[in-house]
Structures are given as structure tokens and as C-alpha cells.
mmCIF file of N, CA and C in Angstrom:
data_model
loop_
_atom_site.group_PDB
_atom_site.id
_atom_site.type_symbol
_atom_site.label_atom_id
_atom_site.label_comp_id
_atom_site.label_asym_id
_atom_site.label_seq_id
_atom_site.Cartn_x
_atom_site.Cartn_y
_atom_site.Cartn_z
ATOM 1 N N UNK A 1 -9.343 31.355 -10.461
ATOM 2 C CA UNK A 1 -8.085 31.531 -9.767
ATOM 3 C C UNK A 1 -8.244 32.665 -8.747
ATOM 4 N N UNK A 2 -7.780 32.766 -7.818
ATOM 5 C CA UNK A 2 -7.960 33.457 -6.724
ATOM 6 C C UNK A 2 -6.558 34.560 -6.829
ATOM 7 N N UNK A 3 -6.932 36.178 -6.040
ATOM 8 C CA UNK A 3 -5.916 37.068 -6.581
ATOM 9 C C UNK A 3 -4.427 36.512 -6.013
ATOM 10 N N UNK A 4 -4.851 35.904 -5.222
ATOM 11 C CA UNK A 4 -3.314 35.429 -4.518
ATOM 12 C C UNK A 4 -2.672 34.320 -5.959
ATOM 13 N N UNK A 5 -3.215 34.289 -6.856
ATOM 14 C CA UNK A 5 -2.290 33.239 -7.731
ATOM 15 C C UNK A 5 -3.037 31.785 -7.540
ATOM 16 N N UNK A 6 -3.470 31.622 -6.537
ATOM 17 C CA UNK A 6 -4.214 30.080 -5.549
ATOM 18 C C UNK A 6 -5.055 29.474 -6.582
ATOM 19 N N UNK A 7 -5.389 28.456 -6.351
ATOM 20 C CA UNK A 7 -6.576 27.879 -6.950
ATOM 21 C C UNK A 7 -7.016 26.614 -6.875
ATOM 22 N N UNK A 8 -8.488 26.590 -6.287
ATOM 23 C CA UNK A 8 -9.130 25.275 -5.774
ATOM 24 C C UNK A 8 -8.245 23.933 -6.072
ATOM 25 N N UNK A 9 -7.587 22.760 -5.270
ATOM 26 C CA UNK A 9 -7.420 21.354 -5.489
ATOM 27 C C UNK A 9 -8.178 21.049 -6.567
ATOM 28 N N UNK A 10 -9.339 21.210 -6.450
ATOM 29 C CA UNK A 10 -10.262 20.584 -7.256
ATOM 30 C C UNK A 10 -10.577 20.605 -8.589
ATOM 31 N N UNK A 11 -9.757 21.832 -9.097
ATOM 32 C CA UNK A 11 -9.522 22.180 -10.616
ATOM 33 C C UNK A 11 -8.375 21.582 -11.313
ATOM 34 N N UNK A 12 -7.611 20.961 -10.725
ATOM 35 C CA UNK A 12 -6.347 20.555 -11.282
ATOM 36 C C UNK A 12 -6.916 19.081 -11.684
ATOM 37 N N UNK A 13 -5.878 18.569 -12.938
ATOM 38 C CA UNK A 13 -6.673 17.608 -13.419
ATOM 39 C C UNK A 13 -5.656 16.475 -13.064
ATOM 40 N N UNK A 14 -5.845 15.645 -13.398
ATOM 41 C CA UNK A 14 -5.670 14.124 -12.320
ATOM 42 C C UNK A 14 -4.044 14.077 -12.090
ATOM 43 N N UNK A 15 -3.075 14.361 -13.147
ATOM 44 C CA UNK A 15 -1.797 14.626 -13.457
ATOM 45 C C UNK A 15 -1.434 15.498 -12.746
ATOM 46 N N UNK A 16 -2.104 16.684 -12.489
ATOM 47 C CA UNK A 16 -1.218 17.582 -12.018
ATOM 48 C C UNK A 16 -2.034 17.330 -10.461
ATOM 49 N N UNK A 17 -2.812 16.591 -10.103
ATOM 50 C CA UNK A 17 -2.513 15.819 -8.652
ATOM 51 C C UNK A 17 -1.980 15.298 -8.262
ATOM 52 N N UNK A 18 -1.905 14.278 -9.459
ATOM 53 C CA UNK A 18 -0.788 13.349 -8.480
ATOM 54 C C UNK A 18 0.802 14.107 -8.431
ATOM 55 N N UNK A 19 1.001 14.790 -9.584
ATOM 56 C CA UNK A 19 2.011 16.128 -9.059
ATOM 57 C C UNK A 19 2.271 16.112 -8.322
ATOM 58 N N UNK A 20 1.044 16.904 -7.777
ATOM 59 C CA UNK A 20 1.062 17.928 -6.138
ATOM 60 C C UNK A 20 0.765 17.353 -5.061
ATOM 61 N N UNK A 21 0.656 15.632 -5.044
ATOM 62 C CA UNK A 21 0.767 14.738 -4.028
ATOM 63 C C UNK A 21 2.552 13.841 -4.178
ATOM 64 N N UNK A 22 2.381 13.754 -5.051
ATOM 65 C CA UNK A 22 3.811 13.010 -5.043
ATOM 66 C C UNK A 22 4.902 14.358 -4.784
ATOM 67 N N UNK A 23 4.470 15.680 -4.590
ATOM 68 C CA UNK A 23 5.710 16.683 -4.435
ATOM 69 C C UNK A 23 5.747 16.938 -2.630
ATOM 70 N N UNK A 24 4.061 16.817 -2.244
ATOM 71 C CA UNK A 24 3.987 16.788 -0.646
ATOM 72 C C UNK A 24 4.914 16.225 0.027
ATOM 73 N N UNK A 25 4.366 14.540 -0.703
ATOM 74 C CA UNK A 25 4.924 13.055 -0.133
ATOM 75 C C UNK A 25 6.492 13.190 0.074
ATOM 76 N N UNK A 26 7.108 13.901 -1.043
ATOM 77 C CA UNK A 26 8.540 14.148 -1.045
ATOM 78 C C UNK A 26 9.181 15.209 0.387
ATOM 79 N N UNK A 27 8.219 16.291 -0.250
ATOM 80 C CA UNK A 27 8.667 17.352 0.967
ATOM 81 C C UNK A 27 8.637 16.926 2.240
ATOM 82 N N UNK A 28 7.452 16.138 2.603
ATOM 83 C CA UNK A 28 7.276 15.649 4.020
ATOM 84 C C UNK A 28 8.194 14.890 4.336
ATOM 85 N N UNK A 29 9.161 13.641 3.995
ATOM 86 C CA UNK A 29 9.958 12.691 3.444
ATOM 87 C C UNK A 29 11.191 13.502 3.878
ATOM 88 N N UNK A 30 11.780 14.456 3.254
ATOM 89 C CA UNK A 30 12.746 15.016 3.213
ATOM 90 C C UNK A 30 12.858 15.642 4.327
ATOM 91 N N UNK A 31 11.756 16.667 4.863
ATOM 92 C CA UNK A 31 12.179 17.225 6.082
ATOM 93 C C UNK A 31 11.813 15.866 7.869
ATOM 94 N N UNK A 32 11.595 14.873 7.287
ATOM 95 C CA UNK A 32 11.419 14.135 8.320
ATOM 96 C C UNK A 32 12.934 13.392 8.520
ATOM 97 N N UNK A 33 13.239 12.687 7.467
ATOM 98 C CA UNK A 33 14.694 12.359 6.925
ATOM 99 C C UNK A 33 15.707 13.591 7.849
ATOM 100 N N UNK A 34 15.553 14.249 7.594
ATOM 101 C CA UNK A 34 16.447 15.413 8.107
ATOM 102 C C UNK A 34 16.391 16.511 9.311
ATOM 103 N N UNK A 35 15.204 15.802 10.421
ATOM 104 C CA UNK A 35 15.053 16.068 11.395
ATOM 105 C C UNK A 35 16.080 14.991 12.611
ATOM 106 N N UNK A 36 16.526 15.779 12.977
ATOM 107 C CA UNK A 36 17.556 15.441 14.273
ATOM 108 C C UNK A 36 17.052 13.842 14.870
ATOM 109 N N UNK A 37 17.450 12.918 14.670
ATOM 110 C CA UNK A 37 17.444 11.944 15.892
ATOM 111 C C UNK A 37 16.528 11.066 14.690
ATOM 112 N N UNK A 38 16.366 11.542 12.948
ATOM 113 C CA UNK A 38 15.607 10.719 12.744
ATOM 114 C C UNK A 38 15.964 8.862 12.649
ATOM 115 N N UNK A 39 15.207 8.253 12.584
ATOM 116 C CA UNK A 39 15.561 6.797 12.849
ATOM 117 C C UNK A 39 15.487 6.064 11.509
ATOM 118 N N UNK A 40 14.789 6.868 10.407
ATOM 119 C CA UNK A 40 13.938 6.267 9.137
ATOM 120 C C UNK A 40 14.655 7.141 7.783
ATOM 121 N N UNK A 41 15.353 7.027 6.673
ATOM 122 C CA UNK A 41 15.402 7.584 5.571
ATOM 123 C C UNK A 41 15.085 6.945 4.543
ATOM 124 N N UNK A 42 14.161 6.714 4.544
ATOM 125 C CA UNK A 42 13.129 5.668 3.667
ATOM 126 C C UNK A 42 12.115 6.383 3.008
ATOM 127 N N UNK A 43 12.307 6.725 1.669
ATOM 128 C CA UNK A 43 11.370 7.018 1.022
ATOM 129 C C UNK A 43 10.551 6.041 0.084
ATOM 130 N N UNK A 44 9.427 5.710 0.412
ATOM 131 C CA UNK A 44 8.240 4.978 -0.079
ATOM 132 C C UNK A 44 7.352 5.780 -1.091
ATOM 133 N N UNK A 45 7.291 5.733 -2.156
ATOM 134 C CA UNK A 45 5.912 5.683 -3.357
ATOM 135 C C UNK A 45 4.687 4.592 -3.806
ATOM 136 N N UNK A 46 3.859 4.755 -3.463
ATOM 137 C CA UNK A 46 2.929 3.355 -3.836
ATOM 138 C C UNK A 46 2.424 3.987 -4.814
ATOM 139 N N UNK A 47 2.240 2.922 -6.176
ATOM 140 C CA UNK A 47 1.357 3.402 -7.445
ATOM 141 C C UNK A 47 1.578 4.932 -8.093
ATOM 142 N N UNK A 48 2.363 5.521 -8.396
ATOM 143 C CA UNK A 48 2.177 7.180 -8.156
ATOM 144 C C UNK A 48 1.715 7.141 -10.187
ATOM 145 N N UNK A 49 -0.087 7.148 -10.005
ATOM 146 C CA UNK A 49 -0.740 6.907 -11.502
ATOM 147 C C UNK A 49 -1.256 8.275 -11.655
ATOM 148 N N UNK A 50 -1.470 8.705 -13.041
ATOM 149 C CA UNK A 50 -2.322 9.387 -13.645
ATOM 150 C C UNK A 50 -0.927 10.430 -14.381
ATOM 151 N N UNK A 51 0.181 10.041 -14.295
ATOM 152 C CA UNK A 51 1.351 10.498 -14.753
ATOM 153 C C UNK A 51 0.980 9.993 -16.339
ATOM 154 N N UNK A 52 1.496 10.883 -17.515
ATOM 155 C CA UNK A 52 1.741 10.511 -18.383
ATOM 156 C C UNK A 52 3.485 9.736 -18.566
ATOM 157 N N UNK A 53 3.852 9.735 -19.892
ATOM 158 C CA UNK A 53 5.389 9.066 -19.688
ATOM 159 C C UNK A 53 6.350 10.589 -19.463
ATOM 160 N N UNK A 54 5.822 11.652 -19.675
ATOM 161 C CA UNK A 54 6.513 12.803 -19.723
ATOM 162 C C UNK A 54 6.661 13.011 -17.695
ATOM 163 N N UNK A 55 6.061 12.592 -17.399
ATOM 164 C CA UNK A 55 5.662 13.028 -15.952
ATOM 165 C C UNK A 55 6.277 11.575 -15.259
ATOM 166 N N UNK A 56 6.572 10.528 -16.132
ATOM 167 C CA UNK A 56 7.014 9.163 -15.168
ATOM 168 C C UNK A 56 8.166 9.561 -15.684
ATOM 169 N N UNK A 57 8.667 10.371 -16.409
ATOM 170 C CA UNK A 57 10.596 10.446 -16.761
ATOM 171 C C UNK A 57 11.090 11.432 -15.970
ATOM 172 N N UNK A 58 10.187 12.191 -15.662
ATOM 173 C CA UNK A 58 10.602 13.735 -14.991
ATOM 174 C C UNK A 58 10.176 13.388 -13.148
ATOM 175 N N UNK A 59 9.748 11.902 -13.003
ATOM 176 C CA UNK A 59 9.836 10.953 -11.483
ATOM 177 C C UNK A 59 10.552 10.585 -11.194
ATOM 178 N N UNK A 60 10.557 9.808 -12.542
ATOM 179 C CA UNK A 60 12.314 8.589 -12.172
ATOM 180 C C UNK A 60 13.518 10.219 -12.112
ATOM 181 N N UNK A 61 13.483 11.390 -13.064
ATOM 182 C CA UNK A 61 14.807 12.121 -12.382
ATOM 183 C C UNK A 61 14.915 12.664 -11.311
ATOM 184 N N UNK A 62 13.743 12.509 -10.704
ATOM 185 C CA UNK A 62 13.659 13.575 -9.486
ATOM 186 C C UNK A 62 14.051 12.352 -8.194
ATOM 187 N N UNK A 63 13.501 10.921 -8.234
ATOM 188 C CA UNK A 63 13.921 10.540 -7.802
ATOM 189 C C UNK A 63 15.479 9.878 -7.880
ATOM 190 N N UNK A 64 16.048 9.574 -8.425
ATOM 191 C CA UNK A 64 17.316 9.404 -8.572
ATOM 192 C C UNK A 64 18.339 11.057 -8.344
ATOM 193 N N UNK A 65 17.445 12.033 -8.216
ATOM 194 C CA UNK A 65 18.429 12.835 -7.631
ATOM 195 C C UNK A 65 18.362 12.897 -5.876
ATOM 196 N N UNK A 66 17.064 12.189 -6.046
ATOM 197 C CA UNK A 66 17.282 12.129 -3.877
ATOM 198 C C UNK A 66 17.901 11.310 -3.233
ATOM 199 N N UNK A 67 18.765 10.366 -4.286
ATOM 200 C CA UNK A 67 19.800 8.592 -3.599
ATOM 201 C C UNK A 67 20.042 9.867 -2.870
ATOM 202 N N UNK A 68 20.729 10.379 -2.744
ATOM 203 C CA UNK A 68 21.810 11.269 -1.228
ATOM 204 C C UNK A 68 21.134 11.573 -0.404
ATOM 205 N N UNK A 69 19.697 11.878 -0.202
ATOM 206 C CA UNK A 69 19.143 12.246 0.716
ATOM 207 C C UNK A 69 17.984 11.282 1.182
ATOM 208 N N UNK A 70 18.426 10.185 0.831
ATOM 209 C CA UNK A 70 17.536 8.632 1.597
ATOM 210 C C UNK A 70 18.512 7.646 1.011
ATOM 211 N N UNK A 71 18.407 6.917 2.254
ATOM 212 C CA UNK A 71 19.007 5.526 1.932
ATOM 213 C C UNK A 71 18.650 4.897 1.467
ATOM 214 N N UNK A 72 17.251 4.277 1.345
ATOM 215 C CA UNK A 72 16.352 3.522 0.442
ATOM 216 C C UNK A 72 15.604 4.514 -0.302
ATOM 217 N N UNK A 73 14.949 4.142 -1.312
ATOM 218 C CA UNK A 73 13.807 5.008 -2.352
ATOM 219 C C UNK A 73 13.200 3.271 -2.849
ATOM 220 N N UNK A 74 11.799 3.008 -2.358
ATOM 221 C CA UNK A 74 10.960 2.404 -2.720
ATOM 222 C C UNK A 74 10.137 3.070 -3.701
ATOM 223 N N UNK A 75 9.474 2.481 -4.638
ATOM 224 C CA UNK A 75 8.670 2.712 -6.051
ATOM 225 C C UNK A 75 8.020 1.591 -6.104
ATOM 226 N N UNK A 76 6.618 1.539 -5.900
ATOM 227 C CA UNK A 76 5.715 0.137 -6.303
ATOM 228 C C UNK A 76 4.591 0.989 -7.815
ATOM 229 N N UNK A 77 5.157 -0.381 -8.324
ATOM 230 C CA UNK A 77 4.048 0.830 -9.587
ATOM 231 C C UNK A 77 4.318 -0.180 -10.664
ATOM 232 N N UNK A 78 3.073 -0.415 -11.594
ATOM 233 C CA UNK A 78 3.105 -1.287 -12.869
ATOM 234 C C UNK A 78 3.175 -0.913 -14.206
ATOM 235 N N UNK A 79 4.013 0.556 -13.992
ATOM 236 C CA UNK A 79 4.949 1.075 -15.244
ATOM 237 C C UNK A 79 5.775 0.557 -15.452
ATOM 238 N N UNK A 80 6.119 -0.038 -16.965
ATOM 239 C CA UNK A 80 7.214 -0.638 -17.273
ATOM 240 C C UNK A 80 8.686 0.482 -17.279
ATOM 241 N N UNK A 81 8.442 1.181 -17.643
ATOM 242 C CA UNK A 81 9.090 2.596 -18.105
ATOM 243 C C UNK A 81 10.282 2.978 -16.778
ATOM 244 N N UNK A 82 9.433 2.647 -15.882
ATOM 245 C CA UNK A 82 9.890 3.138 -14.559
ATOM 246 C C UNK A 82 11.183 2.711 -13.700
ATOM 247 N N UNK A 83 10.794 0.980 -14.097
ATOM 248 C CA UNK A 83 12.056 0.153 -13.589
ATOM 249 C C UNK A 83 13.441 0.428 -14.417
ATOM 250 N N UNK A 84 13.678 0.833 -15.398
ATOM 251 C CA UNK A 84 14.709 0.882 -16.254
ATOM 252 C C UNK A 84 15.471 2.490 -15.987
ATOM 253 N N UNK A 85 14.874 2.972 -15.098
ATOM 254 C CA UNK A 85 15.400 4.298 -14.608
ATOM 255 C C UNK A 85 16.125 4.047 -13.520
ATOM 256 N N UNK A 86 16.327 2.395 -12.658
ATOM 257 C CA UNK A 86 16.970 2.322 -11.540
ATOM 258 C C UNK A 86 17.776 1.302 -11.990
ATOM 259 N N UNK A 87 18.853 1.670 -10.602
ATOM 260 C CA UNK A 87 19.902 0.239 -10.541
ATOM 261 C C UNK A 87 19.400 -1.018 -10.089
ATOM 262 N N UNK A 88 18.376 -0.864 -9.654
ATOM 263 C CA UNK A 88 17.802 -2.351 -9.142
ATOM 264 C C UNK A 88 16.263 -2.329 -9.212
ATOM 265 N N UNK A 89 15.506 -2.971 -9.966
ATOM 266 C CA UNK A 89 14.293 -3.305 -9.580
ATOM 267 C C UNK A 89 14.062 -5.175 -9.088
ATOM 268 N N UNK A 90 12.841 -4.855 -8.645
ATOM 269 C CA UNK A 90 12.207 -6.349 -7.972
ATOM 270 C C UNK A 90 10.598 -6.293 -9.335
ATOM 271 N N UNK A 91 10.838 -7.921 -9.823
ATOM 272 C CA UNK A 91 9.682 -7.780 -10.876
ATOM 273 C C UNK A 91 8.869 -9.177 -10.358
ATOM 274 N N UNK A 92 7.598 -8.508 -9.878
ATOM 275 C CA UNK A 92 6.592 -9.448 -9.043
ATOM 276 C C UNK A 92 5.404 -10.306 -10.232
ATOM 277 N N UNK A 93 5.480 -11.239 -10.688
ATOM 278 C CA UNK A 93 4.932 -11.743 -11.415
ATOM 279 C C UNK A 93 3.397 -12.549 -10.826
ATOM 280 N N UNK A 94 2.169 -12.198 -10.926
ATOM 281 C CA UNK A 94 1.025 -13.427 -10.342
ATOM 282 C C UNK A 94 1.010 -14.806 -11.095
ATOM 283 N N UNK A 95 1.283 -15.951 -10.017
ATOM 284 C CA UNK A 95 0.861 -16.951 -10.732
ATOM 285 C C UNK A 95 0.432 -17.915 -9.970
ATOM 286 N N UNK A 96 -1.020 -17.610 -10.679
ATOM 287 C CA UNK A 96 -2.152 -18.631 -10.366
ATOM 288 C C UNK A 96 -2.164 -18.064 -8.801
ATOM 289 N N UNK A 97 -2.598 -18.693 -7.512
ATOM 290 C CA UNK A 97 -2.753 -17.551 -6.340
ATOM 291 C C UNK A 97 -1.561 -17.379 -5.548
ATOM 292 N N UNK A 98 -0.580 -17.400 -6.199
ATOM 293 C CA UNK A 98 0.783 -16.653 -5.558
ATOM 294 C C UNK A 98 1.451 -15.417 -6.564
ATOM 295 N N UNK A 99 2.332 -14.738 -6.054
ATOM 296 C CA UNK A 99 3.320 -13.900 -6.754
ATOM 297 C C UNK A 99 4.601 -14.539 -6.742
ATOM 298 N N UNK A 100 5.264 -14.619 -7.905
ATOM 299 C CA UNK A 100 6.660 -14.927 -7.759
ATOM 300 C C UNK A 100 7.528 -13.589 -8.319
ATOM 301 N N UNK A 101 8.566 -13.672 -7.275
ATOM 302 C CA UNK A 101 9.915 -12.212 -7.531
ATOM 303 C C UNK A 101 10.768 -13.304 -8.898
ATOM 304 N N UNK A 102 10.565 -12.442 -10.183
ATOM 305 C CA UNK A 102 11.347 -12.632 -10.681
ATOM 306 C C UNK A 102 13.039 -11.954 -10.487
ATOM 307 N N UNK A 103 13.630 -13.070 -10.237
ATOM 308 C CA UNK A 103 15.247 -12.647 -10.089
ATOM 309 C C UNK A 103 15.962 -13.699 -10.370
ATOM 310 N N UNK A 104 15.616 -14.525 -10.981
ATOM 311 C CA UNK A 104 16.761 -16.046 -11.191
ATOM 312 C C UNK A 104 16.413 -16.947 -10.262
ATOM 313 N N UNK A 105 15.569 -16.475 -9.362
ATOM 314 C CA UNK A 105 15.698 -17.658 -8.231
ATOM 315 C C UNK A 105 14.185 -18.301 -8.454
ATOM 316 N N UNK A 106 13.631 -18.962 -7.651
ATOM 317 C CA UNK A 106 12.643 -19.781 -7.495
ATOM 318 C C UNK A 106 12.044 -19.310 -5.782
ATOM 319 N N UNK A 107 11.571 -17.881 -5.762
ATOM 320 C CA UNK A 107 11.525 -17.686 -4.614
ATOM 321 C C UNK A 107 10.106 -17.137 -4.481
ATOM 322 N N UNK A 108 8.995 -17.836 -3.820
ATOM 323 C CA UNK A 108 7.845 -17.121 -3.768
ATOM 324 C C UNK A 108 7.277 -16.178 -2.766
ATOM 325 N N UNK A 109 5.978 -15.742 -3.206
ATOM 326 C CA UNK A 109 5.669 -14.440 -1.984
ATOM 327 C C UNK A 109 4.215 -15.162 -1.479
ATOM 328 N N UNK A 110 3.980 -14.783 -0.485
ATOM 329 C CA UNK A 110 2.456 -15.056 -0.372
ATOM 330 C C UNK A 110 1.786 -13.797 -1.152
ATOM 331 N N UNK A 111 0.266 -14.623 -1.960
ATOM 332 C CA UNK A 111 -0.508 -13.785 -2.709
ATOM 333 C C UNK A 111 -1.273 -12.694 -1.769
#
């Protein structure tokens, strides 16, 4: 650890990266969201792995406290855990070489 408190990226272990990437991703997000003239309040997460379930519960609260400060909040990720923390998920099923959106309908995606 360095006297400033600091200490190499490279010592932190996979969890507390994706941490300190999913806290960037946010910060950057937020002050872009909230720059004058912005056009986009869309916050996007792809996969955010190496979370235990203590670290995917303490996601889903952090995100559900930013609905006010984005209009959308996207989450792609194949935690079950995760979808049940929102008012709406989309559940993408593979079958055979397509994906189908489970939602009641009969509606496919290209694979």
C-alpha cells in the first residue's frame, strides 16, 4: 500500500474490480447524464461478474436508487438473483440457433 492510502489495480481481487469498474461506469454515467444539453440518460451494464450474491444485492440497491437519475437502467447479466430486484425484466431464452424473449408472446430475436 502506498503512504497516500493508494494501492496498485492489480492487487485487488476480481470482486473488488469489478467494484471499482462498475462504480467508474456509474460515476461517468451520472456526470454525463447531468451535463447540460445531454441527449442520453441511459445507463447500460453488460455482464457486471465476479460479484458474489452479497455484491449482486448491494447492485440491484444501488441501482434502483439511480431510477431518478436515468431514464432507462439496462442490466444484461445471467444472474438469476438480479432480475427479481426490478419492475421489469426481459428473459432471453437460446433455442436451437435463435433466442426467444420470453414474455407470453411468440416473438423471436436473431441469434
Amino acid at each position: 500500500m502506498a503512504p497516500d492510502g493508494g494501492r496498485p489495480y492489480e492487487t485487488f481481487s476480481g470482486g473488488e474490480r469489478t467494484r471499482l469498474k462498475l462504480a467508474l461506469r456509474i460515476a461517468l454515467a451520472r456526470l454525463l447524464a447531468n451535463r447540460r444539453g445531454a441527449e442520453s440518460r441511459v445507463l447500460c451494464i453488460d455482464e457486471p461478474d465476479g460479484l458474489d450474491a452479497d455484491g449482486m444485492d448491494r447492485l440491484s440497491y444501488v441501482l434502483v436508487g439511480l431510477a431518478g437519475t436515468f431514464e432507462k437502467i439496462l442490466i444484461v447479466s445471467h444472474n438469476p438473483a438480479l432480475s427479481t430486484a426490478f419492475d421489469q425484466s426481459i428473459v432471453v431464452r437460446k433455442d436451437g440457433e435463435r433466442s426467444r424473449i420470453e414474455d407470453g408472446s411468440d416473438v423471436a430475436v436473431a441469434a
